[in-house]
Amino acid sequence: MTSLLPLKPATENLAGRDLDPRLVDFADADADDVLAAVSSTTARRILGSLYEEPRTASDVAAALDTSVQNASYHLDRLVDADLVEVVETWYSGQGREMDVYAPTNSALVIHAGAEHATPSLSTALRRALGALGVLGLASALVHARWTGRPSVRPVRTPLQQPPEPTLWDALAGFATGPGGVLLWVGLVVTCCLFGLWYWRTYRPRRRRHGSA
C-alpha cells in the first residue's frame, strides 16, 4: 500500500516487537471494554490491519476505504480498551505530527469456559521428564552400541588377566563416551527450553491472569 506520508520510517522494527498474546475471559473485568471495542466490523478490520503492520489513522482509512474521522473514532476506542497503542510519531510533508498505531499484544484470544488461561506447570514438568526419559534411553543405546564395537586390543597371555572394571570406571566411560555426550547435551537443551518457556510464557500469563 502506498503511504500517505512521504519518507516515513520503515515499519520492520515496529512490527517485530516482542509481545505476548492477550487472553480475555468473559468473566474478566475488562471483557466488556474489549467486546465493546471490537463489536463493530470496522473496528475488527482496523485491528486486523494493524496486526499486518503499524499504521496511522490516514493509512488505516486508506486501507479500509473509510474516512479518517471514522478510523480515528474506532482507533480511540481500541486504545481505551488497551488493544492498540501509539508506538511512533511520523511527520507529513507539511510537518504535521501523525500518531502511528500498533496492537498492544501479539494476538487477542477471547474465550469462555472452565479452561485455565494459565498454562499448567505440572503438565510442562511431566513433558520435560518424559523427554529426559527418552533421552536417557537413547543415550544408553548409543553407549551400548559404541562399547560393543570390535576394537584391536593387544594379545594378552593367560597370566595377564584384565582387572574387573569398577562402578566408577563404568560411569566415567559412559560420561566420556558418545552416549554420555548425548545425554549431557540433551539435558542442557531441555533445561534451556523449559527455562525459556517458564520466563517468557508461564510467568507473564500467570501474572496477567492472576491480576485480572
mmCIF file of C-alpha atoms in Angstrom:
data_model
loop_
_atom_site.group_PDB
_atom_site.id
_atom_site.type_symbol
_atom_site.label_atom_id
_atom_site.label_comp_id
_atom_site.label_asym_id
_atom_site.label_seq_id
_atom_site.Cartn_x
_atom_site.Cartn_y
_atom_site.Cartn_z
ATOM 1 C CA MET A 1 0.000 0.000 0.000
ATOM 2 C CA THR A 2 1.275 3.454 -0.877
ATOM 3 C CA SER A 3 1.526 5.521 2.295
ATOM 4 C CA LEU A 4 0.003 8.947 2.565
ATOM 5 C CA LEU A 5 3.101 10.035 4.487
ATOM 6 C CA PRO A 6 6.183 10.715 2.343
ATOM 7 C CA LEU A 7 9.532 9.460 3.560
ATOM 8 C CA LYS A 8 8.056 7.699 6.571
ATOM 9 C CA PRO A 9 10.412 5.372 8.507
ATOM 10 C CA ALA A 10 10.378 1.648 7.829
ATOM 11 C CA THR A 11 7.988 -0.411 9.939
ATOM 12 C CA GLU A 12 10.103 -3.551 10.370
ATOM 13 C CA ASN A 13 11.282 -2.638 13.865
ATOM 14 C CA LEU A 14 7.779 -1.703 14.991
ATOM 15 C CA ALA A 15 6.163 -4.824 13.543
ATOM 16 C CA GLY A 16 8.844 -7.043 15.090
ATOM 17 C CA ARG A 17 8.177 -6.019 18.684
ATOM 18 C CA ASP A 18 8.443 -8.790 21.267
ATOM 19 C CA LEU A 19 4.850 -9.104 22.526
ATOM 20 C CA ASP A 20 2.820 -11.729 24.364
ATOM 21 C CA PRO A 21 -0.702 -12.801 23.418
ATOM 22 C CA ARG A 22 -3.607 -11.433 25.435
ATOM 23 C CA LEU A 23 -6.191 -13.832 26.867
ATOM 24 C CA VAL A 24 -9.560 -12.353 27.776
ATOM 25 C CA ASP A 25 -12.132 -14.467 29.583
ATOM 26 C CA PHE A 26 -15.793 -13.488 29.502
ATOM 27 C CA ALA A 27 -15.620 -13.200 33.300
ATOM 28 C CA ASP A 28 -12.678 -10.780 33.278
ATOM 29 C CA ALA A 29 -13.263 -7.237 34.499
ATOM 30 C CA ASP A 30 -12.093 -5.747 31.200
ATOM 31 C CA ALA A 31 -14.099 -8.121 28.984
ATOM 32 C CA ASP A 32 -16.898 -5.565 28.493
ATOM 33 C CA ASP A 33 -14.474 -2.903 27.233
ATOM 34 C CA VAL A 34 -12.766 -5.332 24.871
ATOM 35 C CA LEU A 35 -16.015 -6.720 23.467
ATOM 36 C CA ALA A 36 -17.461 -3.234 23.039
ATOM 37 C CA ALA A 37 -14.341 -2.042 21.214
ATOM 38 C CA VAL A 38 -14.416 -4.914 18.703
ATOM 39 C CA SER A 39 -18.192 -5.165 18.342
ATOM 40 C CA SER A 40 -18.055 -3.189 15.090
ATOM 41 C CA THR A 41 -16.955 -4.852 11.875
ATOM 42 C CA THR A 42 -14.945 -1.745 11.039
ATOM 43 C CA ALA A 43 -13.133 -1.929 14.385
ATOM 44 C CA ARG A 44 -12.227 -5.567 13.791
ATOM 45 C CA ARG A 45 -10.968 -4.770 10.304
ATOM 46 C CA ILE A 46 -8.875 -1.926 11.713
ATOM 47 C CA LEU A 47 -7.379 -4.187 14.385
ATOM 48 C CA GLY A 48 -6.622 -6.823 11.764
ATOM 49 C CA SER A 49 -4.889 -4.284 9.534
ATOM 50 C CA LEU A 50 -2.727 -3.125 12.435
ATOM 51 C CA TYR A 51 -1.611 -6.708 13.060
ATOM 52 C CA GLU A 52 -0.308 -6.676 9.495
ATOM 53 C CA GLU A 53 1.745 -3.518 10.082
ATOM 54 C CA PRO A 54 1.636 -0.342 12.208
ATOM 55 C CA ARG A 55 -0.365 2.434 10.548
ATOM 56 C CA THR A 56 -1.506 5.994 11.038
ATOM 57 C CA ALA A 57 -5.177 6.926 11.050
ATOM 58 C CA SER A 58 -4.787 8.118 7.459
ATOM 59 C CA ASP A 59 -3.195 4.822 6.421
ATOM 60 C CA VAL A 60 -5.977 2.880 8.158
ATOM 61 C CA ALA A 61 -8.626 4.974 6.414
ATOM 62 C CA ALA A 62 -6.994 4.389 3.034
ATOM 63 C CA ALA A 63 -6.621 0.637 3.623
ATOM 64 C CA LEU A 64 -10.260 0.229 4.674
ATOM 65 C CA ASP A 65 -11.680 2.778 2.256
ATOM 66 C CA THR A 66 -13.293 4.808 5.022
ATOM 67 C CA SER A 67 -12.984 8.331 6.357
ATOM 68 C CA VAL A 68 -10.183 9.469 8.625
ATOM 69 C CA GLN A 69 -12.774 10.564 11.188
ATOM 70 C CA ASN A 70 -14.310 7.081 11.291
ATOM 71 C CA ALA A 71 -10.906 5.429 11.549
ATOM 72 C CA SER A 72 -9.858 7.798 14.353
ATOM 73 C CA TYR A 73 -13.077 7.083 16.263
ATOM 74 C CA HIS A 74 -12.508 3.333 16.277
ATOM 75 C CA LEU A 75 -8.801 3.740 16.984
ATOM 76 C CA ASP A 76 -9.622 5.777 20.094
ATOM 77 C CA ARG A 77 -11.968 3.024 21.307
ATOM 78 C CA LEU A 78 -9.336 0.364 20.670
ATOM 79 C CA VAL A 79 -6.791 2.437 22.598
ATOM 80 C CA ASP A 80 -9.227 2.834 25.529
ATOM 81 C CA ALA A 81 -9.680 -0.958 25.594
ATOM 82 C CA ASP A 82 -5.879 -1.397 25.650
ATOM 83 C CA LEU A 83 -5.928 -3.305 22.371
ATOM 84 C CA VAL A 84 -3.993 -0.670 20.429
ATOM 85 C CA GLU A 85 -1.335 1.852 21.411
ATOM 86 C CA VAL A 86 0.638 4.686 19.849
ATOM 87 C CA VAL A 87 4.121 3.369 19.132
ATOM 88 C CA GLU A 88 5.691 6.101 16.997
ATOM 89 C CA THR A 89 5.195 9.551 15.513
ATOM 90 C CA TRP A 90 5.610 10.263 11.828
ATOM 91 C CA TYR A 91 5.508 13.599 10.036
ATOM 92 C CA SER A 92 3.640 14.541 6.916
ATOM 93 C CA GLY A 93 5.092 16.537 4.071
ATOM 94 C CA GLN A 94 3.700 19.641 5.762
ATOM 95 C CA GLY A 95 5.418 18.749 9.047
ATOM 96 C CA ARG A 96 2.222 17.689 10.830
ATOM 97 C CA GLU A 97 2.627 15.019 13.502
ATOM 98 C CA MET A 98 0.837 11.729 12.838
ATOM 99 C CA ASP A 99 0.443 9.041 15.514
ATOM 100 C CA VAL A 100 1.353 5.508 14.477
ATOM 101 C CA TYR A 101 -0.850 2.766 15.970
ATOM 102 C CA ALA A 102 0.012 -0.881 16.608
ATOM 103 C CA PRO A 103 -1.532 -3.714 18.665
ATOM 104 C CA THR A 104 -0.523 -3.997 22.315
ATOM 105 C CA ASN A 105 -0.285 -7.797 22.073
ATOM 106 C CA SER A 106 0.851 -10.370 19.535
ATOM 107 C CA ALA A 107 -2.642 -11.909 19.458
ATOM 108 C CA LEU A 108 -6.049 -11.398 21.044
ATOM 109 C CA VAL A 109 -7.831 -14.511 22.345
ATOM 110 C CA ILE A 110 -11.347 -14.181 23.770
ATOM 111 C CA HIS A 111 -12.571 -17.376 25.434
ATOM 112 C CA ALA A 112 -15.206 -18.720 27.771
ATOM 113 C CA GLY A 113 -15.441 -21.870 29.841
ATOM 114 C CA ALA A 114 -13.586 -23.619 32.599
ATOM 115 C CA GLU A 115 -10.287 -23.973 30.758
ATOM 116 C CA HIS A 116 -7.490 -22.177 32.594
ATOM 117 C CA ALA A 117 -5.797 -19.363 30.750
ATOM 118 C CA THR A 118 -2.578 -20.050 32.637
ATOM 119 C CA PRO A 119 -0.573 -22.938 31.180
ATOM 120 C CA SER A 120 -0.094 -25.903 33.523
ATOM 121 C CA LEU A 121 3.324 -26.073 35.153
ATOM 122 C CA SER A 122 2.819 -29.702 36.204
ATOM 123 C CA THR A 123 1.989 -30.691 32.633
ATOM 124 C CA ALA A 124 5.120 -28.973 31.355
ATOM 125 C CA LEU A 125 7.222 -30.744 34.004
ATOM 126 C CA ARG A 126 5.768 -34.129 33.061
ATOM 127 C CA ARG A 127 6.561 -33.494 29.426
ATOM 128 C CA ALA A 128 10.102 -32.429 30.303
ATOM 129 C CA LEU A 129 10.621 -35.552 32.428
ATOM 130 C CA GLY A 130 9.219 -37.695 29.636
ATOM 131 C CA ALA A 131 11.657 -36.119 27.199
ATOM 132 C CA LEU A 132 14.512 -36.795 29.625
ATOM 133 C CA GLY A 133 13.439 -40.446 29.914
ATOM 134 C CA VAL A 134 13.525 -40.858 26.140
ATOM 135 C CA LEU A 135 16.865 -39.072 26.059
ATOM 136 C CA GLY A 136 18.304 -41.378 28.727
ATOM 137 C CA LEU A 137 17.196 -44.478 26.824
ATOM 138 C CA ALA A 138 18.655 -43.137 23.571
ATOM 139 C CA SER A 139 21.984 -42.318 25.239
ATOM 140 C CA ALA A 140 22.141 -45.817 26.795
ATOM 141 C CA LEU A 141 21.554 -47.416 23.384
ATOM 142 C CA VAL A 142 24.242 -45.234 21.812
ATOM 143 C CA HIS A 143 26.677 -46.130 24.600
ATOM 144 C CA ALA A 144 25.940 -49.850 24.292
ATOM 145 C CA ARG A 145 26.455 -49.759 20.527
ATOM 146 C CA TRP A 146 29.672 -47.788 20.913
ATOM 147 C CA THR A 147 31.156 -50.080 23.587
ATOM 148 C CA GLY A 148 30.086 -53.154 21.635
ATOM 149 C CA ARG A 149 32.138 -52.270 18.573
ATOM 150 C CA PRO A 150 35.120 -54.583 17.977
ATOM 151 C CA SER A 151 38.453 -52.957 18.569
ATOM 152 C CA VAL A 152 42.063 -54.008 18.167
ATOM 153 C CA ARG A 153 43.497 -54.983 21.545
ATOM 154 C CA PRO A 154 46.937 -56.272 22.431
ATOM 155 C CA VAL A 155 47.176 -60.018 22.797
ATOM 156 C CA ARG A 156 47.406 -60.956 26.451
ATOM 157 C CA THR A 157 48.817 -64.137 27.882
ATOM 158 C CA PRO A 158 46.642 -66.150 30.276
ATOM 159 C CA LEU A 159 48.596 -64.631 33.173
ATOM 160 C CA GLN A 160 47.631 -61.073 32.135
ATOM 161 C CA GLN A 161 44.010 -61.039 33.179
ATOM 162 C CA PRO A 162 42.435 -57.566 32.807
ATOM 163 C CA PRO A 163 41.168 -56.091 36.067
ATOM 164 C CA GLU A 164 37.444 -56.020 36.654
ATOM 165 C CA PRO A 165 36.085 -52.525 35.910
ATOM 166 C CA THR A 166 34.705 -50.711 38.914
ATOM 167 C CA LEU A 167 31.436 -48.811 39.022
ATOM 168 C CA TRP A 168 33.369 -45.567 38.803
ATOM 169 C CA ASP A 169 35.184 -46.816 35.695
ATOM 170 C CA ALA A 170 31.842 -47.713 34.077
ATOM 171 C CA LEU A 171 30.345 -44.306 34.893
ATOM 172 C CA ALA A 172 33.447 -42.493 33.660
ATOM 173 C CA GLY A 173 33.393 -44.483 30.445
ATOM 174 C CA PHE A 174 29.745 -43.615 29.893
ATOM 175 C CA ALA A 175 30.235 -39.908 30.703
ATOM 176 C CA THR A 176 33.128 -39.550 28.280
ATOM 177 C CA GLY A 177 31.590 -41.643 25.510
ATOM 178 C CA PRO A 178 29.061 -40.699 22.818
ATOM 179 C CA GLY A 179 26.144 -41.793 24.997
ATOM 180 C CA GLY A 180 27.213 -39.513 27.822
ATOM 181 C CA VAL A 181 27.793 -36.595 25.488
ATOM 182 C CA LEU A 182 24.315 -37.095 24.000
ATOM 183 C CA LEU A 183 22.793 -37.196 27.480
ATOM 184 C CA TRP A 184 24.540 -34.029 28.706
ATOM 185 C CA VAL A 185 23.743 -32.069 25.570
ATOM 186 C CA GLY A 186 20.110 -33.185 25.758
ATOM 187 C CA LEU A 187 19.906 -32.194 29.427
ATOM 188 C CA VAL A 188 21.248 -28.722 28.707
ATOM 189 C CA VAL A 189 18.900 -28.198 25.744
ATOM 190 C CA THR A 190 15.866 -29.457 27.691
ATOM 191 C CA CYS A 191 16.635 -27.239 30.692
ATOM 192 C CA CYS A 192 17.163 -24.204 28.466
ATOM 193 C CA LEU A 193 13.878 -24.776 26.612
ATOM 194 C CA PHE A 194 11.982 -25.278 29.871
ATOM 195 C CA GLY A 195 13.519 -22.139 31.392
ATOM 196 C CA LEU A 196 12.682 -20.131 28.272
ATOM 197 C CA TRP A 197 9.073 -21.353 28.352
ATOM 198 C CA TYR A 198 8.794 -20.562 32.062
ATOM 199 C CA TRP A 199 10.113 -16.997 31.868
ATOM 200 C CA ARG A 200 8.586 -15.961 28.550
ATOM 201 C CA THR A 201 5.228 -17.793 28.607
ATOM 202 C CA TYR A 202 4.241 -19.174 32.010
ATOM 203 C CA ARG A 203 5.173 -16.267 34.271
ATOM 204 C CA PRO A 204 3.687 -13.450 32.117
ATOM 205 C CA ARG A 205 0.413 -15.317 31.541
ATOM 206 C CA ARG A 206 0.112 -16.318 35.193
ATOM 207 C CA ARG A 207 0.777 -12.764 36.352
ATOM 208 C CA ARG A 208 -1.688 -11.331 33.833
ATOM 209 C CA HIS A 209 -4.358 -13.923 34.615
ATOM 210 C CA GLY A 210 -3.900 -13.501 38.369
ATOM 211 C CA SER A 211 -4.260 -9.724 38.228
ATOM 212 C CA ALA A 212 -7.428 -9.826 36.097
#
